[in-house]
PDB file of C-alpha atoms in Angstrom:
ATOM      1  CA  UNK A   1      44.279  -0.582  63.174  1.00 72.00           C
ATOM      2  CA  UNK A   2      45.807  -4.207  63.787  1.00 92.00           C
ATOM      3  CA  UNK A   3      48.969  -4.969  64.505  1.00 97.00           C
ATOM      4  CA  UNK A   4      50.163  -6.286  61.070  1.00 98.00           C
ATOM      5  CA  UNK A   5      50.500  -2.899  59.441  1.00 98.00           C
ATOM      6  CA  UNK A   6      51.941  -3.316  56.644  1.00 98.00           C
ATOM      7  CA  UNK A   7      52.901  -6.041  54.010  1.00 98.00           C
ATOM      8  CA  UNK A   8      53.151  -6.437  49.820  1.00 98.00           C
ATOM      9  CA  UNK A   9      54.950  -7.817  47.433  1.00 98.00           C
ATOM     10  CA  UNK A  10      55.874  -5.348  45.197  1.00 97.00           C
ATOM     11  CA  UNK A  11      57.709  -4.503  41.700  1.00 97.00           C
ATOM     12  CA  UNK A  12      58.377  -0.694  42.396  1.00 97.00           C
ATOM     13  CA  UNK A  13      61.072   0.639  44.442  1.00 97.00           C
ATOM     14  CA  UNK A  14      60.572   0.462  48.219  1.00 98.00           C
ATOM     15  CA  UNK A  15      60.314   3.023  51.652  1.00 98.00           C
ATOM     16  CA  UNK A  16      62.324   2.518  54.534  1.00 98.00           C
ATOM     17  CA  UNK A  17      60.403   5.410  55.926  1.00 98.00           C
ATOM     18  CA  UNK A  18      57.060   4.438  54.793  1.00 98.00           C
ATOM     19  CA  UNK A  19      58.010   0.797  56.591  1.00 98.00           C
ATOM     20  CA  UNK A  20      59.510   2.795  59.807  1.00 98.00           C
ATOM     21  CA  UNK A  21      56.251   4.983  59.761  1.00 97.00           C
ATOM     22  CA  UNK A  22      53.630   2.508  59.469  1.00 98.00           C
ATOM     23  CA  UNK A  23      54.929   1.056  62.649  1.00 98.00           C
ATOM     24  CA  UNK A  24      54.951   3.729  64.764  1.00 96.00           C
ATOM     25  CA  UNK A  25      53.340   2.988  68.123  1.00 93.00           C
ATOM     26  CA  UNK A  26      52.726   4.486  71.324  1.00 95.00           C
ATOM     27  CA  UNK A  27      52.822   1.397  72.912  1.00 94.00           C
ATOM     28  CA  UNK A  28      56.271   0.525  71.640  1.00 96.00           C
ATOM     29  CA  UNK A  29      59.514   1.338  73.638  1.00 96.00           C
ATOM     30  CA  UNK A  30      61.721  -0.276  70.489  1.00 97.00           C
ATOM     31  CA  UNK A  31      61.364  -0.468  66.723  1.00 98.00           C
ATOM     32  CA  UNK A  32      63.881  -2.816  64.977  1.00 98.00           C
ATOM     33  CA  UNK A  33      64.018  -2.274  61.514  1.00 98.00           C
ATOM     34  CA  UNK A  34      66.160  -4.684  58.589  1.00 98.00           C
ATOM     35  CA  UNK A  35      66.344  -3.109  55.335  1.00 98.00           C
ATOM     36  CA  UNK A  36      68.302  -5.996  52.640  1.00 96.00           C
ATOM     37  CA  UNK A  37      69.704  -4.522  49.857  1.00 95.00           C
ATOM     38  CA  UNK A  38      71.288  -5.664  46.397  1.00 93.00           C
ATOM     39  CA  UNK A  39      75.149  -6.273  47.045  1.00 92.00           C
ATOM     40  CA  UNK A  40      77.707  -6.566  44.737  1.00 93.00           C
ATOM     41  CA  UNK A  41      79.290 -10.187  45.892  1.00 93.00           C
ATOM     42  CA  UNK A  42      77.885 -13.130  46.720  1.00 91.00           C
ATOM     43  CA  UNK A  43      79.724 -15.455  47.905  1.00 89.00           C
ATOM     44  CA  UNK A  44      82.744 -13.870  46.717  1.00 92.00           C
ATOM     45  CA  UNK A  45      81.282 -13.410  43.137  1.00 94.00           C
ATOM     46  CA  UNK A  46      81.136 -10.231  41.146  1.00 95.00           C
ATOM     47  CA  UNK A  47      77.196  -9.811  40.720  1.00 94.00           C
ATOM     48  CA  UNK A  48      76.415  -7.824  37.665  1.00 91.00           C
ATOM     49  CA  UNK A  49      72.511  -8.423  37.753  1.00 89.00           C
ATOM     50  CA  UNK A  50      69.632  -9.884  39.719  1.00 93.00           C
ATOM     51  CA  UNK A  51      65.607 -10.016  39.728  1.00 96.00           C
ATOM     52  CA  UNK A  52      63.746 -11.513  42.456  1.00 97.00           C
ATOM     53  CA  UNK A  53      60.120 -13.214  41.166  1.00 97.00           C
ATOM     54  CA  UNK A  54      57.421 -14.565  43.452  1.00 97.00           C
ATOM     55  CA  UNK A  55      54.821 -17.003  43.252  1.00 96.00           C
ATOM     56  CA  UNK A  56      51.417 -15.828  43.097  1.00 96.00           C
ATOM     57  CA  UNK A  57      51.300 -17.564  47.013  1.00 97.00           C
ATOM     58  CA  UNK A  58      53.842 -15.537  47.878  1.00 97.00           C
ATOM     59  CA  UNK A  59      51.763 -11.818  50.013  1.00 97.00           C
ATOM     60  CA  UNK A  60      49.629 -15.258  51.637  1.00 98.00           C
ATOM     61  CA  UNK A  61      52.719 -16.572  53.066  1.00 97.00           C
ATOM     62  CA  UNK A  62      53.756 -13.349  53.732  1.00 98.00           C
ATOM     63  CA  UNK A  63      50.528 -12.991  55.876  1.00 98.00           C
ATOM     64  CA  UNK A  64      51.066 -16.348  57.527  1.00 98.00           C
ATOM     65  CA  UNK A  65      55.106 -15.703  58.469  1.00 98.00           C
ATOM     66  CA  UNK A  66      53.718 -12.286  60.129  1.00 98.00           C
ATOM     67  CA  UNK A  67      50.583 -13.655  62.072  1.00 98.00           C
ATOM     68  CA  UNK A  68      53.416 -16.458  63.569  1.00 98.00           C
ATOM     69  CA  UNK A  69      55.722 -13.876  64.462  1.00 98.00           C
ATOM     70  CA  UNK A  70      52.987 -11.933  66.485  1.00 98.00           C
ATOM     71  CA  UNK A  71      51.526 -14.751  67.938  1.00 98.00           C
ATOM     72  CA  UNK A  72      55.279 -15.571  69.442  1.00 98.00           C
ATOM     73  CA  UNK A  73      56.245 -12.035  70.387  1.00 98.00           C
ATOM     74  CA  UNK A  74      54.336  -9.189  72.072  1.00 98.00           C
ATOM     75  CA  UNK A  75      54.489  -6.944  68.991  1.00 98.00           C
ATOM     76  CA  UNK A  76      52.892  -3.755  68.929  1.00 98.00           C
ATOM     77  CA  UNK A  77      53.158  -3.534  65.186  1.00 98.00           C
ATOM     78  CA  UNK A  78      54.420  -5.356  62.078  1.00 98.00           C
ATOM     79  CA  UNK A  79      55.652  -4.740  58.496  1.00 98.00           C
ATOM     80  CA  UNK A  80      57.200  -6.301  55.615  1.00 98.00           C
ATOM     81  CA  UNK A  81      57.877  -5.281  52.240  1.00 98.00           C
ATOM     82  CA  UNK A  82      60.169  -6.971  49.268  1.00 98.00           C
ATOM     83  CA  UNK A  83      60.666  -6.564  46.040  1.00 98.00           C
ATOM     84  CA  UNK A  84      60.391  -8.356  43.219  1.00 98.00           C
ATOM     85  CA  UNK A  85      61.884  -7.372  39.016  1.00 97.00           C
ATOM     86  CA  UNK A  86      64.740  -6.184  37.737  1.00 97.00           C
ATOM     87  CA  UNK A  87      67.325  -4.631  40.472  1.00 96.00           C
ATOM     88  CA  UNK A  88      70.226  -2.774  40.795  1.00 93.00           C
ATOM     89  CA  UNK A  89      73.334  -2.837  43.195  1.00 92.00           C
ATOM     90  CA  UNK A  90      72.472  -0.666  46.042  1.00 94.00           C
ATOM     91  CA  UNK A  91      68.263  -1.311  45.635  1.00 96.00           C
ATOM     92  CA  UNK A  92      66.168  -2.105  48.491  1.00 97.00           C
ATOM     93  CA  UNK A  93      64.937  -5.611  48.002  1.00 97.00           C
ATOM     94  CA  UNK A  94      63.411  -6.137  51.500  1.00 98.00           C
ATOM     95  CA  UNK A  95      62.374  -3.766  54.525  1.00 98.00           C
ATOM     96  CA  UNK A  96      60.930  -5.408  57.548  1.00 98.00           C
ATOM     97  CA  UNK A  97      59.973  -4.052  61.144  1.00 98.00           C
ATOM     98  CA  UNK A  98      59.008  -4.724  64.082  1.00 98.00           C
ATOM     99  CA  UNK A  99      57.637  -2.762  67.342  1.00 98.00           C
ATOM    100  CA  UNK A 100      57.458  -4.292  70.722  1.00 98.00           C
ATOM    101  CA  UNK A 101      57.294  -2.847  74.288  1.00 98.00           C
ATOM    102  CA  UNK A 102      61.079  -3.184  74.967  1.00 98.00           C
ATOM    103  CA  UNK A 103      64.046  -3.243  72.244  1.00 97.00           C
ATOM    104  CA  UNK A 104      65.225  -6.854  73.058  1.00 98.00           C
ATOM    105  CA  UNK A 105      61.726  -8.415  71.998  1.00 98.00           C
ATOM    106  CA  UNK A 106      62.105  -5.889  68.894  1.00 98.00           C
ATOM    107  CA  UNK A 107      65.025  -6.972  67.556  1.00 98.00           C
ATOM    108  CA  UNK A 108      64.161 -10.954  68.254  1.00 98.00           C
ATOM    109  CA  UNK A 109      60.970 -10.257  66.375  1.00 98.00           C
ATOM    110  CA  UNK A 110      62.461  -8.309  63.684  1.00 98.00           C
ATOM    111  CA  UNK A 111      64.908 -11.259  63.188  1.00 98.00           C
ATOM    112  CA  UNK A 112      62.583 -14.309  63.103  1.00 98.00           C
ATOM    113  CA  UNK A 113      60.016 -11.787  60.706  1.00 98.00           C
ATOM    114  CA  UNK A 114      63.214 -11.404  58.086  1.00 98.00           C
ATOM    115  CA  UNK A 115      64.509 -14.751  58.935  1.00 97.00           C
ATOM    116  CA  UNK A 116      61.228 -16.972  58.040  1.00 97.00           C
ATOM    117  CA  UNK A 117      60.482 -14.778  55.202  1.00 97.00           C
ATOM    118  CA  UNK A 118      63.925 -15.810  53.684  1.00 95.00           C
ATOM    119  CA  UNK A 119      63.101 -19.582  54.250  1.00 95.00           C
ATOM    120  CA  UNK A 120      58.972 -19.557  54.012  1.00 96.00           C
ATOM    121  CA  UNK A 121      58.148 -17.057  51.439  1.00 96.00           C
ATOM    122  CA  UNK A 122      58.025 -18.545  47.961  1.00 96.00           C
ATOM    123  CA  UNK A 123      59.866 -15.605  46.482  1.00 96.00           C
ATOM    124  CA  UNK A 124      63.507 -16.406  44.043  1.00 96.00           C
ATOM    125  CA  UNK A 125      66.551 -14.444  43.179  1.00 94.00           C
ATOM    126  CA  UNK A 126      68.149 -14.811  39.758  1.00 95.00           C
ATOM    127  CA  UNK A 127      71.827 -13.774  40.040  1.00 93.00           C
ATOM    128  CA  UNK A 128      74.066 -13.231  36.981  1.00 92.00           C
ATOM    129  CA  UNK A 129      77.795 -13.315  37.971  1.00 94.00           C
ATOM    130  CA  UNK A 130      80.610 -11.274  36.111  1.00 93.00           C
ATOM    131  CA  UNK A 131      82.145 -14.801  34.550  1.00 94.00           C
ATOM    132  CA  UNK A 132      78.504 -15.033  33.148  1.00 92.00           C
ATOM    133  CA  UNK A 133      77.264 -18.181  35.216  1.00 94.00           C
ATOM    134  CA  UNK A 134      73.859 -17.621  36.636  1.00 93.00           C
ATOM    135  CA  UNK A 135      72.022 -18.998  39.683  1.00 93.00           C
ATOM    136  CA  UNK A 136      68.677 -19.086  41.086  1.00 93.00           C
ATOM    137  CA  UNK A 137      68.295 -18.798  44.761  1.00 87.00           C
ATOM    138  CA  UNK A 138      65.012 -19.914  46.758  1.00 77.00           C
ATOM    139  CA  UNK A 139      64.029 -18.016  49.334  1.00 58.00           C
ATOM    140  CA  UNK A 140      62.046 -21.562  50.776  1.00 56.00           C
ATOM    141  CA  UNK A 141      65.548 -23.129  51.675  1.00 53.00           C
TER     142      UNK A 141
END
């Protein structure tokens, strides 16, 4: 098994324990695991409804963000899920973790791994705000 365990793109509802599981490693002395989920402000605005979509790219740069981040940390295993389609308030949109040898390289790991995802990953989240405005949010910003 390599150390990338686990990635996808996917438009059904998401694990935190299959994510948590699939990183388990005898090797590792800390897992650091960040699960994002649908809020109901942004930016001080009432969201009533929001979808994520991805281009087709999107598990390739997945794959590329998760090869970087255990090329620059010594990771023991690796996952990263998100979600894409129609969710709710409360829904998991993203689980990502990370399992190194000591808990301070987990938790830097587990940060750039949900950090460059946010900015590399071609994946977009259409907001619709209680006034009725709309935005679309890149995740490649």
């Amino acid at each position: 098994m390599g150390v990338i365990r686990l990635l996808g793109i996917r438009d059904s509802a998401l694990s935190v324990d299959e994510v948590l599981n699939s990183v388990g490693d005898h090797a590792a002395g800390g897992t650091a695991v960040f699960v994002g989920t649908v809020r109901e402000q942004d930016q001080g605005r009432p969201v009533t409804s929001l979808s994520y979509s991805a281009h087709p790219s999107a598990e390739q740069e997945l794959r590329r963000v998760a090869e970087k981040v255990v090329a620059d940390f010594p990771v023991t295993a690796l996952a990263a899920v998100h979600r894409v389609g129609d969710l709710r308030l409360g829904d998991i949109a993203v689980v990502v973790a990370a399992a190194c040898p000591h808990r301070a390289e987990a938790f830097e790991a587990c940060r750039r791994l949900i950090d460059d995802l946010k900015h590399e990953v071609p994946i977009w989240k259409h907001q619709v705000f209680a006034d009725g405005d709309a935005e679309w949010v890149g995740a490649c910003d």
